[in-house]
Amino acid sequence: MSRFLRARLQNFTSYTPGEQPRNEQLIKLNTNESPFPPAPAVVEAARREAALCHLYSDPSCTALRQRAAEVWDVEPEMVLPVNGSDEVLNFAFMAFGGEGVAYPAVSYGFYPVLAGLHNVPALEVPLREDFSIDFRDYLGLYRTVVLANPNAPTGLALPLEEVEAVVAGNPGNVVVIDEAYVDFGAESALPLTKKYENLLVTRTFSKSHSLAGARLGFAIGNPALIRDLETVKFATNPYSVNRMTLAMGEAAFRENGYYLQNCRVIAENRDYTAGRLRELGFRLTDSKANFLFARSDRIGGLALYRALRERGILVRHFDAPAVSDFNRVTVGTRAQMDAFLDTVTSILSQQEANHD
Ligand SMILES: *Cc1c(COP(=O)(O)O)cnc(C)c1O
């Protein structure tokens, strides 16, 4: 730390991204990326656009907005393309954090980081014993509410009626529904954006649309909310979505069939892997996302993480006491999941041989 850092940030803890190994050949199941590459037409779109990179990107993202609005059946003024949904979460905390925010005590690690960065008072609402969210805890808090649906890292989804109850129950505050994983099997709140002026839905193409490295997210909501977010965007980085990413996003909307199919395969692989882990004695949440959240009575969470790492498989372990018995395992291809399951099986039998 330099002596120039402002006092408020001197004890600030930033977000720790999952490891991105550079030189090792690892099976990478730690950051919820898609195991499938972008569709060929999407790669081609980026290639074409690269030749125009001497010119700034369109700060209004007009073409992509239009396309997104058609696909999601909303108006273009209700959509803001952004540089990954992390960017728009940041904008939302800046724009709407005011009186304070509330989010689940176990959820996406970026929420507390953003609350700290912007000095927004945060209420961390406990989950039930089984990690589920009781939507009634979010009624009448007089704060901005942020819920990931499905939640991370638990994968548990709220039904649309409960999401709607939270939105309707907080008419004086913005409710942000972070739908990073919605394409893998949860109900989207997008249709409600036309009905409620306080609902902001965020989406990302990082997980379901194989574009984690391109950085593309969206906010969808009432035009007035979107204008507020745009004010923050134009005050920070008007060209935040680069030309290649804008073009890839448009092309990706046209290749919807490819992504739907990939999401279906991932959901099948998820349910297959969950079944086999249960046979090995693991306990899992009922994940509707592209990851599993699993613990075993036969081995601790950190010990399993380390044993997998030694054997070339990377999963995500969180130190927080509430979840430190668990690992979050991204769902990859069937071959990756079989390699993971074989490795877990052999770790467990070695562990038990050592104990005998
Ligand atoms: C991955 C993730 C994001 C961020 O996605 P980007 O678009 O890559 O910034 C947001 N929310 C949740 C819950 C996530 O897991």
CSV table of C-alpha atoms and ligand atoms in Angstrom, one decimal:
chain,number,residue,atom,x,y,z
A,1,MET,CA,0.0,0.0,0.0
A,2,SER,CA,1.3,3.5,-0.8
A,3,ARG,CA,0.9,6.3,1.6
A,4,PHE,CA,-1.3,8.0,-1.0
A,5,LEU,CA,-4.2,5.6,-0.9
A,6,ARG,CA,-7.3,7.3,0.5
A,7,ALA,CA,-8.0,6.4,4.1
A,8,ARG,CA,-11.3,4.8,3.3
A,9,LEU,CA,-9.6,2.1,1.1
A,10,GLN,CA,-6.8,1.3,3.4
A,11,ASN,CA,-8.6,-1.7,5.0
A,12,PHE,CA,-10.6,-2.5,1.9
A,13,THR,CA,-10.5,-6.2,0.7
A,14,SER,CA,-11.0,-6.6,-3.0
A,15,TYR,CA,-12.6,-9.5,-4.9
A,16,THR,CA,-10.4,-12.6,-5.4
A,17,PRO,CA,-11.1,-14.1,-8.8
A,18,GLY,CA,-10.8,-17.8,-9.3
A,19,GLU,CA,-7.4,-19.0,-10.4
A,20,GLN,CA,-6.6,-18.7,-14.1
A,21,PRO,CA,-3.7,-21.1,-14.6
A,22,ARG,CA,-1.3,-20.1,-17.4
A,23,ASN,CA,1.1,-22.9,-18.0
A,24,GLU,CA,-0.4,-26.0,-16.5
A,25,GLN,CA,-2.7,-28.4,-18.2
A,26,LEU,CA,-5.5,-28.5,-15.7
A,27,ILE,CA,-9.1,-29.5,-16.0
A,28,LYS,CA,-10.6,-26.2,-15.1
A,29,LEU,CA,-13.8,-26.4,-13.2
A,30,ASN,CA,-13.3,-23.3,-11.0
A,31,THR,CA,-14.8,-20.2,-12.6
A,32,ASN,CA,-18.1,-21.4,-14.2
A,33,GLU,CA,-16.9,-20.8,-17.8
A,34,SER,CA,-18.5,-22.7,-20.6
A,35,PRO,CA,-16.5,-25.8,-21.8
A,36,PHE,CA,-17.7,-25.0,-25.3
A,37,PRO,CA,-16.1,-22.3,-27.5
A,38,PRO,CA,-18.1,-19.5,-29.1
A,39,ALA,CA,-20.0,-20.4,-32.2
A,40,PRO,CA,-17.8,-20.0,-35.4
A,41,ALA,CA,-19.9,-17.1,-36.7
A,42,VAL,CA,-19.2,-15.3,-33.4
A,43,VAL,CA,-15.4,-15.7,-33.8
A,44,GLU,CA,-15.7,-14.5,-37.4
A,45,ALA,CA,-17.6,-11.4,-36.3
A,46,ALA,CA,-14.8,-10.5,-33.9
A,47,ARG,CA,-12.2,-11.0,-36.7
A,48,ARG,CA,-14.0,-8.7,-39.0
A,49,GLU,CA,-14.5,-6.0,-36.4
A,50,ALA,CA,-10.8,-6.2,-35.3
A,51,ALA,CA,-9.9,-4.5,-38.6
A,52,LEU,CA,-12.0,-1.4,-37.5
A,53,CYS,CA,-10.4,-1.0,-34.1
A,54,HIS,CA,-8.8,2.3,-35.1
A,55,LEU,CA,-12.3,3.7,-34.5
A,56,TYR,CA,-14.1,3.9,-31.2
A,57,SER,CA,-16.9,1.5,-30.5
A,58,ASP,CA,-20.5,2.8,-30.5
A,59,PRO,CA,-21.0,4.3,-27.0
A,60,SER,CA,-24.8,3.7,-27.3
A,61,CYS,CA,-24.4,0.1,-28.4
A,62,THR,CA,-27.4,0.7,-30.7
A,63,ALA,CA,-27.3,-2.4,-32.8
A,64,LEU,CA,-26.7,-4.8,-30.0
A,65,ARG,CA,-29.4,-3.1,-27.9
A,66,GLN,CA,-31.8,-3.5,-30.7
A,67,ARG,CA,-31.0,-7.1,-31.2
A,68,ALA,CA,-31.2,-7.9,-27.4
A,69,ALA,CA,-34.5,-6.1,-27.2
A,70,GLU,CA,-36.0,-8.2,-30.0
A,71,VAL,CA,-34.8,-11.5,-28.4
A,72,TRP,CA,-35.9,-10.6,-24.9
A,73,ASP,CA,-39.2,-8.9,-26.0
A,74,VAL,CA,-38.5,-5.5,-24.4
A,75,GLU,CA,-37.8,-2.0,-25.8
A,76,PRO,CA,-34.2,-1.0,-26.8
A,77,GLU,CA,-34.4,1.8,-24.1
A,78,MET,CA,-34.8,-1.0,-21.5
A,79,VAL,CA,-31.4,-2.6,-22.3
A,80,LEU,CA,-27.9,-1.5,-21.4
A,81,PRO,CA,-25.0,-3.6,-22.8
A,82,VAL,CA,-22.0,-3.5,-20.4
A,83,ASN,CA,-18.4,-4.8,-20.0
A,84,GLY,CA,-19.5,-7.9,-18.1
A,85,SER,CA,-22.3,-7.9,-15.6
A,86,ASP,CA,-19.7,-7.1,-12.9
A,87,GLU,CA,-19.6,-3.7,-14.5
A,88,VAL,CA,-23.3,-3.0,-14.3
A,89,LEU,CA,-23.4,-4.3,-10.7
A,90,ASN,CA,-20.8,-1.7,-9.9
A,91,PHE,CA,-22.9,1.0,-11.7
A,92,ALA,CA,-26.0,-0.2,-9.8
A,93,PHE,CA,-24.3,0.1,-6.4
A,94,MET,CA,-23.1,3.6,-7.4
A,95,ALA,CA,-26.5,4.7,-8.7
A,96,PHE,CA,-28.9,3.0,-6.3
A,97,GLY,CA,-26.9,2.0,-3.3
A,98,GLY,CA,-27.9,5.2,-1.4
A,99,GLU,CA,-29.7,4.2,1.8
A,100,GLY,CA,-28.1,0.8,1.9
A,101,VAL,CA,-28.2,-2.6,0.2
A,102,ALA,CA,-29.4,-6.1,1.4
A,103,TYR,CA,-28.2,-9.4,-0.1
A,104,PRO,CA,-27.9,-13.0,1.2
A,105,ALA,CA,-25.1,-13.7,3.6
A,106,VAL,CA,-24.0,-16.5,1.3
A,107,SER,CA,-24.0,-15.1,-2.3
A,108,TYR,CA,-21.8,-13.7,-5.0
A,109,GLY,CA,-18.6,-12.4,-3.5
A,110,PHE,CA,-18.7,-9.2,-5.5
A,111,TYR,CA,-21.6,-7.7,-3.6
A,112,PRO,CA,-19.8,-7.1,-0.3
A,113,VAL,CA,-16.8,-5.8,-2.3
A,114,LEU,CA,-18.9,-3.2,-4.1
A,115,ALA,CA,-20.7,-2.2,-0.9
A,116,GLY,CA,-17.2,-1.6,0.7
A,117,LEU,CA,-15.9,0.2,-2.3
A,118,HIS,CA,-18.8,2.6,-2.5
A,119,ASN,CA,-19.3,2.9,1.3
A,120,VAL,CA,-22.8,1.6,1.1
A,121,PRO,CA,-24.2,0.2,4.3
A,122,ALA,CA,-24.8,-3.5,3.7
A,123,LEU,CA,-27.3,-5.9,5.4
A,124,GLU,CA,-26.3,-9.5,4.9
A,125,VAL,CA,-29.4,-11.5,5.4
A,126,PRO,CA,-28.9,-15.1,6.7
A,127,LEU,CA,-30.0,-18.0,4.6
A,128,ARG,CA,-32.1,-20.9,6.0
A,129,GLU,CA,-30.1,-23.9,7.3
A,130,ASP,CA,-30.4,-25.6,3.9
A,131,PHE,CA,-29.0,-22.5,2.2
A,132,SER,CA,-32.4,-21.5,0.7
A,133,ILE,CA,-33.5,-17.9,0.6
A,134,ASP,CA,-36.7,-17.0,2.4
A,135,PHE,CA,-38.1,-14.2,0.2
A,136,ARG,CA,-40.1,-12.8,3.2
A,137,ASP,CA,-36.8,-11.7,4.7
A,138,TYR,CA,-36.5,-9.2,1.8
A,139,LEU,CA,-39.8,-7.4,2.3
A,140,GLY,CA,-39.9,-3.9,3.7
A,141,LEU,CA,-36.2,-3.5,4.2
A,142,TYR,CA,-36.1,0.0,2.7
A,143,ARG,CA,-32.9,-0.8,1.0
A,144,THR,CA,-31.7,-1.8,-2.4
A,145,VAL,CA,-32.1,-5.6,-2.7
A,146,VAL,CA,-29.7,-7.7,-4.6
A,147,LEU,CA,-30.5,-11.3,-5.3
A,148,ALA,CA,-28.7,-13.7,-7.5
A,149,ASN,CA,-31.2,-16.1,-9.1
A,150,PRO,CA,-30.0,-18.9,-9.1
A,151,ASN,CA,-27.9,-17.9,-6.2
A,152,ALA,CA,-24.1,-18.5,-6.2
A,153,PRO,CA,-22.4,-20.6,-5.0
A,154,THR,CA,-25.4,-22.6,-3.9
A,155,GLY,CA,-27.1,-22.9,-7.3
A,156,LEU,CA,-30.6,-22.7,-5.6
A,157,ALA,CA,-33.3,-20.8,-7.5
A,158,LEU,CA,-36.3,-18.9,-6.3
A,159,PRO,CA,-39.6,-19.4,-8.2
A,160,LEU,CA,-40.8,-16.4,-10.2
A,161,GLU,CA,-43.7,-15.7,-7.8
A,162,GLU,CA,-41.2,-15.2,-4.9
A,163,VAL,CA,-39.0,-12.9,-7.0
A,164,GLU,CA,-42.1,-10.9,-7.9
A,165,ALA,CA,-43.2,-10.7,-4.3
A,166,VAL,CA,-39.8,-9.1,-3.4
A,167,VAL,CA,-40.1,-6.6,-6.3
A,168,ALA,CA,-43.7,-5.8,-5.4
A,169,GLY,CA,-42.8,-5.6,-1.7
A,170,ASN,CA,-40.1,-2.9,-2.2
A,171,PRO,CA,-41.8,-0.3,-4.3
A,172,GLY,CA,-39.6,2.5,-2.9
A,173,ASN,CA,-36.3,0.7,-3.7
A,174,VAL,CA,-34.6,-0.9,-6.6
A,175,VAL,CA,-34.5,-4.7,-6.6
A,176,VAL,CA,-31.6,-6.2,-8.7
A,177,ILE,CA,-32.0,-9.7,-9.8
A,178,ASP,CA,-28.6,-11.1,-11.0
A,179,GLU,CA,-29.5,-13.8,-13.6
A,180,ALA,CA,-25.9,-14.8,-14.4
A,181,TYR,CA,-27.0,-18.5,-14.4
A,182,VAL,CA,-30.6,-18.3,-15.3
A,183,ASP,CA,-30.1,-20.1,-18.7
A,184,PHE,CA,-29.3,-23.3,-17.0
A,185,GLY,CA,-32.7,-23.9,-15.5
A,186,ALA,CA,-34.3,-21.1,-13.5
A,187,GLU,CA,-37.2,-18.8,-14.3
A,188,SER,CA,-36.3,-15.4,-15.6
A,189,ALA,CA,-37.8,-12.1,-14.2
A,190,LEU,CA,-37.3,-10.4,-17.6
A,191,PRO,CA,-41.0,-10.2,-18.3
A,192,LEU,CA,-41.6,-8.4,-15.1
A,193,THR,CA,-39.4,-5.5,-16.2
A,194,LYS,CA,-42.3,-4.0,-18.1
A,195,LYS,CA,-44.6,-4.2,-15.0
A,196,TYR,CA,-42.3,-2.9,-12.2
A,197,GLU,CA,-40.3,0.3,-12.5
A,198,ASN,CA,-38.0,-0.8,-9.6
A,199,LEU,CA,-36.8,-4.1,-11.1
A,200,LEU,CA,-33.4,-4.3,-12.7
A,201,VAL,CA,-32.3,-7.7,-14.2
A,202,THR,CA,-28.7,-8.3,-15.0
A,203,ARG,CA,-27.5,-10.9,-17.5
A,204,THR,CA,-24.1,-12.1,-18.6
A,205,PHE,CA,-22.8,-13.8,-21.8
A,206,SER,CA,-19.9,-15.1,-19.7
A,207,LYS,CA,-21.5,-18.4,-18.7
A,208,SER,CA,-24.2,-19.6,-21.0
A,209,HIS,CA,-22.9,-17.9,-24.1
A,210,SER,CA,-19.2,-18.9,-24.0
A,211,LEU,CA,-18.0,-15.2,-23.9
A,212,ALA,CA,-16.3,-14.9,-20.5
A,213,GLY,CA,-13.1,-13.6,-22.1
A,214,ALA,CA,-15.0,-11.0,-24.2
A,215,ARG,CA,-16.7,-9.3,-21.3
A,216,LEU,CA,-20.3,-8.8,-22.1
A,217,GLY,CA,-23.2,-8.3,-19.8
A,218,PHE,CA,-26.6,-6.5,-19.8
A,219,ALA,CA,-28.9,-4.6,-17.5
A,220,ILE,CA,-32.6,-4.8,-18.4
A,221,GLY,CA,-35.2,-2.6,-16.7
A,222,ASN,CA,-37.4,0.4,-16.9
A,223,PRO,CA,-36.0,3.1,-19.3
A,224,ALA,CA,-35.5,5.5,-16.4
A,225,LEU,CA,-33.4,3.0,-14.5
A,226,ILE,CA,-31.4,2.3,-17.6
A,227,ARG,CA,-30.8,6.0,-18.2
A,228,ASP,CA,-29.5,6.3,-14.6
A,229,LEU,CA,-27.1,3.5,-15.2
A,230,GLU,CA,-26.0,5.1,-18.5
A,231,THR,CA,-25.3,8.4,-16.6
A,232,VAL,CA,-22.8,6.4,-14.5
A,233,LYS,CA,-21.4,4.6,-17.5
A,234,PHE,CA,-20.8,7.9,-19.4
A,235,ALA,CA,-19.1,9.3,-16.3
A,236,THR,CA,-16.7,6.3,-16.1
A,237,ASN,CA,-16.0,4.8,-19.5
A,238,PRO,CA,-18.4,5.7,-22.4
A,239,TYR,CA,-16.8,3.0,-24.7
A,240,SER,CA,-16.8,0.3,-22.1
A,241,VAL,CA,-17.9,-2.4,-24.5
A,242,ASN,CA,-15.3,-2.8,-27.3
A,243,ARG,CA,-16.1,-3.2,-31.0
A,244,MET,CA,-15.3,-6.9,-31.1
A,245,THR,CA,-17.4,-7.7,-28.1
A,246,LEU,CA,-20.4,-5.7,-29.5
A,247,ALA,CA,-20.1,-7.7,-32.8
A,248,MET,CA,-19.7,-11.0,-31.0
A,249,GLY,CA,-22.7,-10.2,-28.9
A,250,GLU,CA,-24.9,-9.5,-31.9
A,251,ALA,CA,-23.7,-12.7,-33.6
A,252,ALA,CA,-24.3,-14.7,-30.5
A,253,PHE,CA,-27.9,-13.7,-30.4
A,254,ARG,CA,-28.2,-15.0,-33.9
A,255,GLU,CA,-26.7,-18.3,-32.9
A,256,ASN,CA,-29.2,-18.9,-30.1
A,257,GLY,CA,-29.8,-22.5,-31.1
A,258,TYR,CA,-26.1,-23.4,-30.5
A,259,TYR,CA,-26.2,-21.9,-27.0
A,260,LEU,CA,-29.5,-23.5,-26.1
A,261,GLN,CA,-28.1,-26.8,-27.0
A,262,ASN,CA,-24.9,-26.3,-25.0
A,263,CYS,CA,-27.0,-25.2,-22.0
A,264,ARG,CA,-29.1,-28.4,-22.3
A,265,VAL,CA,-25.9,-30.5,-22.4
A,266,ILE,CA,-24.5,-28.8,-19.4
A,267,ALA,CA,-27.7,-29.2,-17.4
A,268,GLU,CA,-27.6,-33.0,-18.3
A,269,ASN,CA,-24.0,-33.3,-17.3
A,270,ARG,CA,-24.8,-31.4,-14.1
A,271,ASP,CA,-27.6,-33.9,-13.2
A,272,TYR,CA,-25.5,-36.9,-14.1
A,273,THR,CA,-22.5,-35.6,-12.0
A,274,ALA,CA,-24.8,-34.8,-9.1
A,275,GLY,CA,-26.2,-38.4,-9.2
A,276,ARG,CA,-22.8,-39.9,-9.2
A,277,LEU,CA,-21.5,-37.7,-6.4
A,278,ARG,CA,-24.6,-38.7,-4.3
A,279,GLU,CA,-23.6,-42.3,-4.9
A,280,LEU,CA,-20.2,-41.4,-3.4
A,281,GLY,CA,-21.9,-40.1,-0.3
A,282,PHE,CA,-21.7,-36.4,-1.2
A,283,ARG,CA,-24.4,-34.0,-0.1
A,284,LEU,CA,-25.4,-31.4,-2.7
A,285,THR,CA,-27.7,-28.5,-3.1
A,286,ASP,CA,-30.3,-28.8,-5.9
A,287,SER,CA,-28.3,-26.6,-8.3
A,288,LYS,CA,-30.1,-25.0,-11.3
A,289,ALA,CA,-26.8,-23.4,-12.4
A,290,ASN,CA,-23.8,-24.6,-14.4
A,291,PHE,CA,-22.0,-25.7,-11.2
A,292,LEU,CA,-22.5,-28.0,-8.3
A,293,PHE,CA,-22.1,-27.2,-4.6
A,294,ALA,CA,-21.0,-30.4,-2.8
A,295,ARG,CA,-19.7,-31.6,0.5
A,296,SER,CA,-18.6,-35.0,1.8
A,297,ASP,CA,-18.5,-36.4,5.3
A,298,ARG,CA,-15.5,-38.5,4.1
A,299,ILE,CA,-13.2,-35.6,3.4
A,300,GLY,CA,-13.1,-31.9,4.3
A,301,GLY,CA,-13.7,-29.2,1.7
A,302,LEU,CA,-10.2,-27.8,1.7
A,303,ALA,CA,-8.6,-31.2,1.7
A,304,LEU,CA,-10.6,-32.3,-1.3
A,305,TYR,CA,-9.8,-29.0,-3.1
A,306,ARG,CA,-6.1,-29.6,-2.5
A,307,ALA,CA,-6.1,-33.3,-3.5
A,308,LEU,CA,-7.9,-32.5,-6.7
A,309,ARG,CA,-5.5,-29.6,-7.4
A,310,GLU,CA,-2.5,-32.0,-7.0
A,311,ARG,CA,-4.1,-34.3,-9.5
A,312,GLY,CA,-4.7,-31.6,-12.1
A,313,ILE,CA,-8.3,-30.6,-11.4
A,314,LEU,CA,-9.2,-27.2,-10.4
A,315,VAL,CA,-12.4,-26.5,-8.5
A,316,ARG,CA,-13.4,-23.5,-6.3
A,317,HIS,CA,-13.2,-23.6,-2.5
A,318,PHE,CA,-14.3,-20.7,-0.3
A,319,ASP,CA,-12.8,-20.1,3.1
A,320,ALA,CA,-16.0,-18.5,4.7
A,321,PRO,CA,-16.9,-20.8,7.6
A,322,ALA,CA,-20.5,-21.2,6.5
A,323,VAL,CA,-19.4,-22.9,3.3
A,324,SER,CA,-15.8,-24.1,3.9
A,325,ASP,CA,-16.9,-27.8,3.9
A,326,PHE,CA,-18.1,-27.4,0.3
A,327,ASN,CA,-16.5,-27.1,-3.1
A,328,ARG,CA,-18.1,-25.4,-6.1
A,329,VAL,CA,-17.5,-27.5,-9.2
A,330,THR,CA,-18.2,-26.0,-12.6
A,331,VAL,CA,-20.0,-28.4,-14.9
A,332,GLY,CA,-17.9,-29.1,-18.0
A,333,THR,CA,-18.1,-31.7,-20.8
A,334,ARG,CA,-19.1,-35.3,-20.0
A,335,ALA,CA,-15.4,-36.3,-20.4
A,336,GLN,CA,-14.3,-33.7,-17.9
A,337,MET,CA,-16.9,-34.7,-15.4
A,338,ASP,CA,-15.9,-38.4,-15.7
A,339,ALA,CA,-12.3,-37.4,-15.1
A,340,PHE,CA,-13.4,-35.4,-12.1
A,341,LEU,CA,-15.5,-38.3,-10.7
A,342,ASP,CA,-12.8,-40.9,-11.3
A,343,THR,CA,-10.3,-38.6,-9.5
A,344,VAL,CA,-12.7,-38.0,-6.6
A,345,THR,CA,-13.3,-41.7,-6.3
A,346,SER,CA,-9.6,-42.5,-6.1
A,347,ILE,CA,-9.0,-39.6,-3.6
A,348,LEU,CA,-11.6,-41.0,-1.3
A,349,SER,CA,-10.3,-44.6,-1.5
A,350,GLN,CA,-6.7,-43.4,-0.9
A,351,GLN,CA,-7.9,-41.4,2.0
A,352,GLU,CA,-9.7,-44.3,3.6
A,353,ALA,CA,-6.8,-46.7,3.0
A,354,ASN,CA,-4.6,-44.2,4.9
A,355,HIS,CA,-7.0,-44.2,7.8
A,356,ASP,CA,-7.1,-48.0,8.1
B,1,LIG,C1,-20.1,-14.7,-13.0
B,1,LIG,C2,-21.0,-13.9,-12.3
B,1,LIG,C3,-21.2,-12.6,-12.6
B,1,LIG,C4,-20.3,-11.8,-13.5
B,1,LIG,O1,-20.3,-12.1,-14.7
B,1,LIG,P1,-19.4,-11.2,-15.8
B,1,LIG,O2,-20.5,-10.9,-16.8
B,1,LIG,O3,-18.4,-12.1,-16.3
B,1,LIG,O4,-18.9,-10.0,-15.1
B,1,LIG,C5,-22.2,-11.9,-12.0
B,1,LIG,N1,-23.0,-12.4,-11.0
B,1,LIG,C6,-22.8,-13.7,-10.7
B,1,LIG,C7,-23.7,-14.3,-9.6
B,1,LIG,C8,-21.8,-14.5,-11.3
B,1,LIG,O5,-21.6,-15.7,-10.9
